[in-house]
Coordinates of C-alpha atoms in Angstrom, one line a residue:
Chain A
M1181 CA 0.0 0.0 0.0
S1182 CA 2.8 2.4 0.7
K1183 CA 4.5 4.1 -2.2
Q1184 CA 8.1 3.4 -2.9
K1185 CA 10.0 5.7 -0.6
I1186 CA 12.7 7.9 -2.0
T1187 CA 16.1 7.9 -0.4
L1188 CA 19.1 10.0 -1.3
S1189 CA 22.6 10.2 0.2
E1190 CA 23.2 13.3 2.3
N1191 CA 25.1 15.0 -0.5
E1192 CA 22.5 14.2 -3.1
L1193 CA 19.8 15.5 -0.8
I1194 CA 21.7 18.7 -0.1
L1195 CA 22.0 19.2 -3.9
A1196 CA 18.4 18.5 -4.5
L1197 CA 17.4 20.9 -1.7
R1198 CA 19.5 23.6 -3.2
E1199 CA 17.9 23.2 -6.6
K1200 CA 14.5 23.0 -5.0
N1201 CA 13.3 20.2 -7.2
K1202 CA 10.4 17.8 -6.6
L1203 CA 12.6 14.8 -6.0
G1204 CA 14.3 16.7 -3.2
A1205 CA 11.0 17.5 -1.6
E1206 CA 9.9 13.9 -1.8
A1207 CA 13.2 12.5 -0.5
L1208 CA 13.2 15.0 2.4
Y1209 CA 9.7 13.9 3.4
D1210 CA 10.3 10.2 3.0
M1211 CA 13.6 10.2 4.8
Y1212 CA 12.8 12.4 7.7
S1213 CA 9.1 12.9 8.3
S1214 CA 8.7 10.2 10.9
S1215 CA 11.8 11.2 12.9
L1216 CA 10.8 14.8 12.9
Y1217 CA 7.2 14.0 13.6
G1218 CA 8.2 11.9 16.5
I1219 CA 10.2 14.8 18.0
I1220 CA 7.4 17.3 17.4
Y1221 CA 4.7 15.0 18.8
R1222 CA 6.8 14.4 21.8
I1223 CA 6.8 18.1 22.6
V1224 CA 3.2 19.1 21.8
Q1225 CA 1.4 15.8 22.4
H1226 CA -1.4 16.8 20.1
E1227 CA -1.9 15.1 16.8
E1228 CA -3.5 17.9 14.7
M1229 CA -1.0 20.4 16.1
A1230 CA 1.9 18.1 15.4
E1231 CA 0.7 17.6 11.8
D1232 CA 0.6 21.3 11.2
L1233 CA 3.9 21.8 12.8
L1234 CA 5.4 19.0 10.7
Q1235 CA 4.2 20.9 7.6
D1236 CA 5.6 24.2 8.9
T1237 CA 8.9 22.5 9.7
F1238 CA 9.3 21.2 6.2
V1239 CA 8.3 24.4 4.6
K1240 CA 10.8 26.3 6.7
I1241 CA 13.5 23.8 6.0
W1242 CA 12.8 24.1 2.3
N1243 CA 12.7 27.9 2.2
S1244 CA 15.6 28.7 4.6
F1245 CA 17.8 26.0 3.2
S1246 CA 20.4 28.6 2.1
S1247 CA 21.1 29.3 5.8
Y1248 CA 22.2 25.6 6.3
D1249 CA 26.0 25.5 6.8
S1250 CA 27.4 22.0 6.5
T1251 CA 30.6 23.0 8.3
K1252 CA 28.6 23.4 11.4
G1253 CA 27.0 20.0 11.4
R1254 CA 24.9 17.5 9.6
L1255 CA 21.6 18.2 7.9
F1256 CA 19.5 16.3 10.3
T1257 CA 20.8 18.2 13.3
W1258 CA 19.9 21.4 11.6
M1259 CA 16.4 20.1 10.8
V1260 CA 15.8 18.9 14.3
N1261 CA 16.6 22.4 15.5
V1262 CA 13.9 23.8 13.1
A1263 CA 11.4 21.3 14.3
R1264 CA 12.2 21.7 17.9
N1265 CA 12.1 25.5 17.9
L1266 CA 8.8 25.7 16.0
S1267 CA 7.3 23.2 18.5
I1268 CA 8.6 25.0 21.5
D1269 CA 7.4 28.3 20.2
K1270 CA 4.0 26.7 19.7
I1271 CA 3.7 25.4 23.3
R1272 CA 4.8 28.8 24.6
S1273 CA 2.2 30.6 22.6
K1274 CA -1.0 31.8 24.2
D1275 CA -3.5 29.4 22.7
F1276 CA -1.6 26.4 23.7
R1277 CA -1.0 27.5 27.3
N1278 CA -4.7 26.9 27.9
N1279 CA -4.4 23.3 27.2
I1280 CA -1.0 22.6 28.5
K1281 CA -0.6 19.3 30.3
N1282 CA 1.7 19.4 33.3
Q1283 CA 3.5 16.1 33.6
D1284 CA 6.9 15.6 35.2
I1285 CA 9.8 14.4 33.1
E1286 CA 9.8 10.8 34.1
N1287 CA 6.1 10.4 33.5
T1288 CA 6.3 12.0 30.0
V1289 CA 9.1 9.7 28.9
N1290 CA 7.4 6.6 30.2
I1291 CA 3.9 7.4 29.0
I1292 CA 5.1 8.1 25.5
D1293 CA 7.2 4.9 25.4
E1294 CA 4.1 2.9 26.4
Q1295 CA 1.9 4.6 23.9
R1296 CA 4.3 4.5 21.1
S1297 CA 6.3 1.3 21.6
T1298 CA 4.4 -0.3 18.8
A1299 CA 5.2 2.5 16.5
I1300 CA 8.9 2.5 17.1
N1301 CA 10.8 2.1 13.9
P1302 CA 11.2 -1.7 13.4
D1303 CA 14.2 -1.1 11.1
I1304 CA 16.2 -0.2 14.1
V1305 CA 17.1 -3.5 15.6
G1306 CA 16.9 -4.1 19.3
V1307 CA 15.4 -0.8 20.3
K1308 CA 14.1 -2.3 23.5
E1309 CA 17.6 -3.4 24.2
L1310 CA 18.8 0.1 23.7
V1311 CA 16.4 1.4 26.2
Q1312 CA 17.8 -1.1 28.7
H1313 CA 21.4 0.0 28.0
L1314 CA 20.7 3.6 28.5
K1315 CA 20.6 4.5 32.2
P1316 CA 17.5 6.5 33.3
E1317 CA 19.5 9.6 34.1
Q1318 CA 21.1 9.5 30.7
K1319 CA 17.7 9.1 29.1
S1320 CA 16.4 12.1 31.0
I1321 CA 19.2 14.3 29.9
L1322 CA 18.7 13.3 26.3
D1323 CA 15.0 13.9 26.6
L1324 CA 15.3 17.3 28.2
V1325 CA 18.0 18.7 26.0
Y1326 CA 17.7 16.9 22.7
F1327 CA 14.0 16.5 22.5
R1328 CA 12.6 19.2 24.6
G1329 CA 15.2 21.9 23.9
Y1330 CA 16.4 22.7 27.3
T1331 CA 19.9 24.3 27.5
H1332 CA 22.4 22.6 29.8
V1333 CA 21.8 25.3 32.3
E1334 CA 18.1 24.9 32.3
A1335 CA 18.5 21.1 32.5
A1336 CA 20.8 21.4 35.5
E1337 CA 18.1 23.6 37.2
E1338 CA 15.3 21.2 36.3
L1339 CA 17.1 18.2 37.6
G1340 CA 18.8 19.9 40.5
I1341 CA 22.2 18.8 39.5
P1342 CA 25.5 20.7 38.9
L1343 CA 26.3 21.9 35.4
G1344 CA 29.3 19.7 35.2
T1345 CA 27.1 16.7 35.9
V1346 CA 24.8 17.6 33.0
K1347 CA 27.8 17.7 30.6
T1348 CA 29.3 14.3 31.8
R1349 CA 25.9 12.6 31.7
M1350 CA 25.3 13.8 28.2
R1351 CA 28.7 12.6 27.1
M1352 CA 28.0 9.2 28.7
A1353 CA 24.6 9.0 27.1
I1354 CA 25.9 9.6 23.6
T1355 CA 28.9 7.4 24.1
T1356 CA 26.4 4.6 25.1
L1357 CA 24.4 5.4 21.9
R1358 CA 27.5 5.2 19.8
K1359 CA 28.6 1.9 21.2
F1360 CA 25.1 0.5 20.8
F1361 CA 24.6 1.6 17.2
N1362 CA 28.1 0.6 16.1
Chain B
M1259 CA 46.8 17.0 20.6
E1260 CA 46.1 17.4 24.3
E1261 CA 43.8 20.4 23.9
I1262 CA 41.6 18.5 21.4
R1263 CA 41.5 15.4 23.5
L1264 CA 40.4 17.4 26.5
Y1265 CA 37.8 19.3 24.5
I1266 CA 36.4 16.0 23.2
E1267 CA 36.2 14.5 26.7
S1268 CA 34.5 17.6 28.1
G1269 CA 31.2 16.7 26.4
T1270 CA 30.9 20.2 24.8
L1271 CA 30.4 18.7 21.4
E1272 CA 27.7 16.4 22.7
L1273 CA 25.9 19.4 24.1
Y1274 CA 26.4 21.3 20.8
A1275 CA 24.9 18.4 18.8
T1276 CA 21.9 18.1 21.0
G1277 CA 21.2 21.8 21.0
G1278 CA 22.0 22.4 24.6
L1279 CA 24.4 25.3 24.3
N1280 CA 23.4 28.9 24.4
A1281 CA 24.2 31.3 21.5
E1282 CA 27.6 32.4 22.9
E1283 CA 28.7 28.8 23.7
R1284 CA 27.6 27.7 20.2
E1285 CA 29.8 30.3 18.6
E1286 CA 32.8 29.2 20.6
A1287 CA 32.1 25.6 19.6
E1288 CA 31.9 26.6 16.0
A1289 CA 35.1 28.5 16.2
M1290 CA 36.8 25.3 17.6
L1291 CA 35.3 23.2 14.9
A1292 CA 36.6 25.5 12.2
K1293 CA 40.0 25.5 13.8
H1294 CA 40.4 21.8 14.3
P1295 CA 39.2 19.5 11.5
S1296 CA 39.5 16.4 13.7
L1297 CA 36.8 17.8 15.9
H1298 CA 34.5 17.8 12.9
A1299 CA 34.9 14.0 12.5
E1300 CA 34.0 13.5 16.1
L1301 CA 31.0 15.7 15.7
V1302 CA 29.7 13.7 12.8
E1303 CA 29.9 10.5 14.8
I1304 CA 28.0 12.1 17.6
E1305 CA 25.3 13.4 15.2
K1306 CA 25.0 10.0 13.5
S1307 CA 24.2 8.3 16.7
L1308 CA 21.7 11.0 17.6
E1309 CA 20.0 10.5 14.3
K1310 CA 19.6 6.8 15.0
Y1311 CA 18.3 7.6 18.5
A1312 CA 15.8 10.0 17.1
Q1313 CA 14.7 7.4 14.6
S1314 CA 14.0 5.0 17.4
Y1315 CA 11.3 7.5 18.5
A1316 CA 10.0 8.1 15.1
I1317 CA 6.3 8.2 14.6
E1318 CA 4.9 7.5 11.2
P1319 CA 2.6 10.4 10.3
S1320 CA -0.7 9.6 8.7
D1321 CA -0.5 8.7 5.0
K1322 CA -2.7 11.6 3.9
L1323 CA -0.1 14.0 5.0
R1324 CA 2.6 13.1 2.5
D1325 CA 0.9 14.5 -0.6
R1326 CA -0.4 17.5 1.2
I1327 CA 2.9 18.5 2.8
I1328 CA 5.0 17.8 -0.3
G1329 CA 2.5 19.9 -2.3
N1330 CA 2.7 22.7 0.2
I1331 CA 6.5 22.6 0.3
L1332 CA 6.7 23.0 -3.5
T1333 CA 4.1 25.7 -3.7
S1334 CA 5.6 27.6 -0.9
A1335 CA 9.0 28.0 -2.6
V1336 CA 9.9 31.6 -2.9
H1337 CA 10.5 32.4 -6.5
H1338 CA 13.3 34.7 -5.8
T1339 CA 16.3 32.4 -5.2
N1340 CA 19.2 33.2 -2.8
S1341 CA 19.8 36.9 -2.6
D1342 CA 23.4 36.2 -1.9
V1343 CA 23.9 34.7 -5.3
P1344 CA 24.0 37.8 -7.5
T1345 CA 22.8 37.3 -11.1
E1346 CA 25.1 38.4 -13.8
P1347 CA 24.0 41.7 -15.2
K1348 CA 23.6 41.7 -18.9
V1349 CA 26.2 43.7 -20.5
R1350 CA 25.1 45.9 -23.3
K1351 CA 27.2 47.6 -25.8
I1352 CA 26.7 51.4 -25.4
A1353 CA 26.6 53.4 -28.6
S1354 CA 30.0 54.5 -29.5
N1355 CA 28.8 58.0 -29.8
Q1356 CA 27.6 58.7 -26.3
N1357 CA 25.8 61.9 -27.3
T1358 CA 23.4 60.1 -29.6
F1359 CA 22.4 57.9 -26.7
Y1360 CA 21.6 60.8 -24.5
K1361 CA 19.7 62.7 -27.1
Y1362 CA 17.5 59.7 -27.7
A1363 CA 17.1 59.2 -24.0
F1364 CA 16.1 62.8 -23.6
A1365 CA 13.6 62.7 -26.4
A1366 CA 12.1 59.5 -24.9
S1367 CA 11.8 61.1 -21.5
V1368 CA 10.1 64.2 -22.9
A1369 CA 7.6 62.0 -24.8
L1370 CA 6.9 60.0 -21.8
L1371 CA 6.4 63.1 -19.8
F1372 CA 3.8 64.5 -22.2
L1373 CA 2.0 61.1 -22.3
S1374 CA 1.9 61.1 -18.5
L1375 CA 0.5 64.6 -18.4
A1376 CA -2.1 63.8 -20.9
A1377 CA -3.1 60.7 -19.0
L1378 CA -3.2 62.8 -15.8
V1379 CA -5.6 65.3 -17.3
V1380 CA -7.9 62.6 -18.6
M1381 CA -7.9 60.9 -15.2
N1382 CA -8.6 64.1 -13.4
S1383 CA -11.6 64.9 -15.4
R1384 CA -13.0 61.4 -15.1
L1385 CA -12.4 61.6 -11.4
R1386 CA -14.4 64.9 -11.2
E1387 CA -17.2 63.4 -13.1
T1388 CA -17.3 60.3 -10.9
N1389 CA -17.3 62.5 -7.8
Q1390 CA -20.2 64.5 -9.1
Q1391 CA -22.2 61.3 -9.7
L1392 CA -21.3 60.1 -6.3
A1393 CA -22.6 63.3 -4.7
L1394 CA -25.8 63.0 -6.6
I1395 CA -26.3 59.4 -5.5
Q1396 CA -25.6 60.3 -1.9
N1397 CA -28.1 63.1 -2.1
T1398 CA -30.8 60.9 -3.5
N1399 CA -30.0 58.3 -0.8
Q1400 CA -30.3 61.0 1.8
Q1401 CA -33.8 61.9 0.5
Y1402 CA -34.8 58.3 0.6
S1403 CA -33.6 57.8 4.1
S1404 CA -35.5 60.9 5.3
R1405 CA -38.6 59.7 3.6
V1406 CA -38.3 56.2 5.1
N1407 CA -37.7 57.7 8.6
Y1408 CA -40.8 59.9 8.2
L1409 CA -42.9 57.0 7.1
N1410 CA -41.6 54.8 9.9
N1411 CA -42.5 57.5 12.4
Q1412 CA -46.0 57.8 10.9
L1413 CA -46.4 54.1 11.1
N1414 CA -45.4 53.9 14.8
T1415 CA -47.8 56.7 15.6
K1416 CA -50.7 55.1 13.9
E1417 CA -49.9 51.7 15.5
T1418 CA -50.0 53.3 18.9
V1419 CA -53.3 55.0 18.2
L1420 CA -54.8 51.8 16.9
S1421 CA -53.7 49.8 19.9
V1422 CA -55.3 52.2 22.2
L1423 CA -58.5 52.4 20.2
R1424 CA -58.8 48.6 20.1
N1425 CA -58.1 48.1 23.7
P1426 CA -61.4 47.5 25.6
E1427 CA -59.9 48.8 28.8
F1428 CA -59.8 52.3 27.3
K1429 CA -63.0 54.3 27.5
M1430 CA -63.3 57.1 24.9
V1431 CA -64.5 60.3 26.7
K1432 CA -65.7 63.1 24.4
L1433 CA -65.1 66.6 25.6
A1434 CA -67.5 69.1 24.2
G1435 CA -67.0 72.8 23.8
T1436 CA -68.1 75.3 26.4
K1437 CA -69.4 78.9 26.0
Q1438 CA -65.8 80.1 25.5
A1439 CA -65.3 77.8 22.6
P1440 CA -68.6 76.3 21.5
S1441 CA -67.3 74.5 18.4
A1442 CA -64.3 73.0 20.2
S1443 CA -64.1 69.3 20.9
M1444 CA -61.6 66.5 21.7
T1445 CA -61.4 62.9 22.8
V1446 CA -59.6 61.6 25.9
A1447 CA -58.9 57.9 26.1
F1448 CA -59.1 56.7 29.8
N1449 CA -58.0 53.4 31.1
S1450 CA -59.1 53.4 34.7
A1451 CA -57.7 49.9 35.4
K1452 CA -54.2 51.1 34.4
K1453 CA -54.9 54.7 35.4
E1454 CA -53.7 55.8 31.9
V1455 CA -54.9 58.9 30.3
M1456 CA -54.2 59.6 26.6
I1457 CA -55.3 62.5 24.4
D1458 CA -56.1 61.6 20.8
M1459 CA -54.4 64.4 19.0
A1460 CA -56.0 63.6 15.6
S1461 CA -59.4 64.2 17.1
L1462 CA -58.5 67.6 18.5
E1463 CA -60.7 70.5 17.3
M1464 CA -59.3 73.2 19.5
P1465 CA -58.7 76.9 18.7
A1466 CA -55.0 77.7 18.1
H1467 CA -53.1 79.5 20.8
D1468 CA -49.9 81.5 20.8
Q1469 CA -46.5 80.5 22.2
E1470 CA -47.2 82.0 25.6
H1471 CA -50.1 79.8 26.3
Q1472 CA -50.8 76.1 26.6
Y1473 CA -53.8 73.9 27.2
Q1474 CA -54.0 72.1 30.5
L1475 CA -56.0 68.9 31.1
W1476 CA -57.8 68.4 34.4
A1477 CA -59.6 65.6 36.0
L1478 CA -62.6 66.5 38.2
V1479 CA -62.4 64.2 41.3
D1480 CA -65.1 64.7 43.9
G1481 CA -65.6 68.2 42.8
K1482 CA -61.9 69.1 42.9
P1483 CA -59.8 69.7 39.8
V1484 CA -56.6 67.5 39.5
D1485 CA -53.9 68.5 37.1
L1486 CA -53.1 65.9 34.4
G1487 CA -50.5 67.9 32.5
V1488 CA -50.2 70.4 29.7
F1489 CA -50.2 70.0 25.9
S1490 CA -50.0 72.3 22.9
V1491 CA -52.0 72.4 19.7
N1492 CA -49.7 71.2 17.0
S1493 CA -51.2 70.7 13.6
E1494 CA -48.8 68.0 12.6
D1495 CA -49.3 65.8 15.6
N1496 CA -51.7 63.0 15.0
G1497 CA -50.8 60.4 17.6
M1498 CA -51.7 59.9 21.2
I1499 CA -50.2 61.9 24.0
K1500 CA -49.8 60.3 27.4
M1501 CA -50.9 62.5 30.3
K1502 CA -50.5 62.0 34.0
D1503 CA -52.1 59.0 35.7
I1504 CA -55.4 59.1 37.5
A1505 CA -57.3 56.2 39.0
A1506 CA -60.8 57.6 38.9
A1507 CA -62.6 60.8 38.1
Q1508 CA -66.1 62.2 37.3
A1509 CA -65.1 64.4 34.4
F1510 CA -62.3 65.7 32.2
A1511 CA -61.8 69.4 31.3
V1512 CA -59.3 71.5 29.4
T1513 CA -58.5 75.1 30.2
L1514 CA -56.2 77.6 28.5
E1515 CA -53.4 78.6 30.7
L1516 CA -50.0 80.4 30.5
R1517 CA -47.2 78.2 29.2
G1518 CA -46.3 75.5 31.7
G1519 CA -49.7 75.4 33.2
S1520 CA -51.2 76.6 36.5
I1521 CA -51.9 75.2 39.9
N1522 CA -55.5 76.0 39.8
P1523 CA -57.6 76.0 36.6
T1524 CA -58.6 79.4 35.2
M1525 CA -62.3 78.6 35.0
E1526 CA -63.1 81.5 32.6
Q1527 CA -60.7 79.8 30.1
M1528 CA -62.3 76.4 30.1
M1529 CA -62.6 75.3 26.6
V1530 CA -64.0 71.8 26.7
M1531 CA -65.5 69.4 29.2
G1532 CA -66.9 65.9 29.3
A1533 CA -68.3 63.6 31.9
I1534 CA -66.8 60.1 32.1

């Protein structure tokens, strides 16, 4: 039922985005929509809003592509920033604040995992194993900073730990990820 | 190099990749990255693992979004491409005799000027004409509005009169002329249940009076006159005027008084009277 998804290498994609051709748009969507949607949904937790934000994210990526600088990092990192910033702006906006759900960090992470465990990308082998490898405090740090856009200062405040600890935990978290995925 | 090793172990790059640095810290990190290419390789590895991590939390959006979003992406594309890529200006050969060019340019400008002036004159006269038409239409509109207002008022008045006349609670009391004004007459509508007293102005046959005088309506209660208010004779008025309330009386009478009325009726100036 699903159409053949288009995949390009990072360089091919960058070229296509620069030329703004249809193939580029399709590849962009096929390759990254579910990752970006996952991040967006994690922040706003509202399907319709997340869908609109996904569209806004792609449109913004497409139209501000000239500001992407590959010397500063990979394409996906830049795209995650766009998605994250749009989502955070949305939840800080007036109309969202009326519906904001207050859940503490641990809860959010656990609830989403339970709700979405069936939707986790089956192409990634042993995701449940990953979850076991990653210590809870490493998971929290990743959640706060990477997904929810906290700075390390804000994360330290939120968790009640020193700045240095935030840094080391983040390094350990990513080192764990690197070991796991390689 | 020691500095690089320490930098890598500090975890700054991890924070950079996850977006956890503030603007200033980001700039410092970018400066380091620009300076030391080996840091770039480390960053790429960090980013790749984060991408896989993000993918593990991927949620497939609903199928219907694909076409809609791709369509919106493509139609949103700004048609002006990067402003920092300047387009090559077309180079034209200027006429070798520069004077000829300027002469032609001048002539063209003058011609354009005349054309513009002509257009301006035409536009102006059209505008004036349009304004005149507009004024005319507005005037007509005004007249229609006034007429509608007038008719509405007339309608309201007649409806009020009709409701009083039809109301069985109202008794119509005819006041007949006295010696002072034998041919005078008028009708007073009296609703004793609601204590309402109305004068039917359309039925008024009263002699005219000047600005310094007014008519005053009285109710005769147990032989004593009770003031029910003043009214003027106004030939345009054909509705009902509401006077003061009275619960019961034996008769109504109207006297001519000075403007504003009087505490006691001037009996010599009684114009009409009628028993209830």
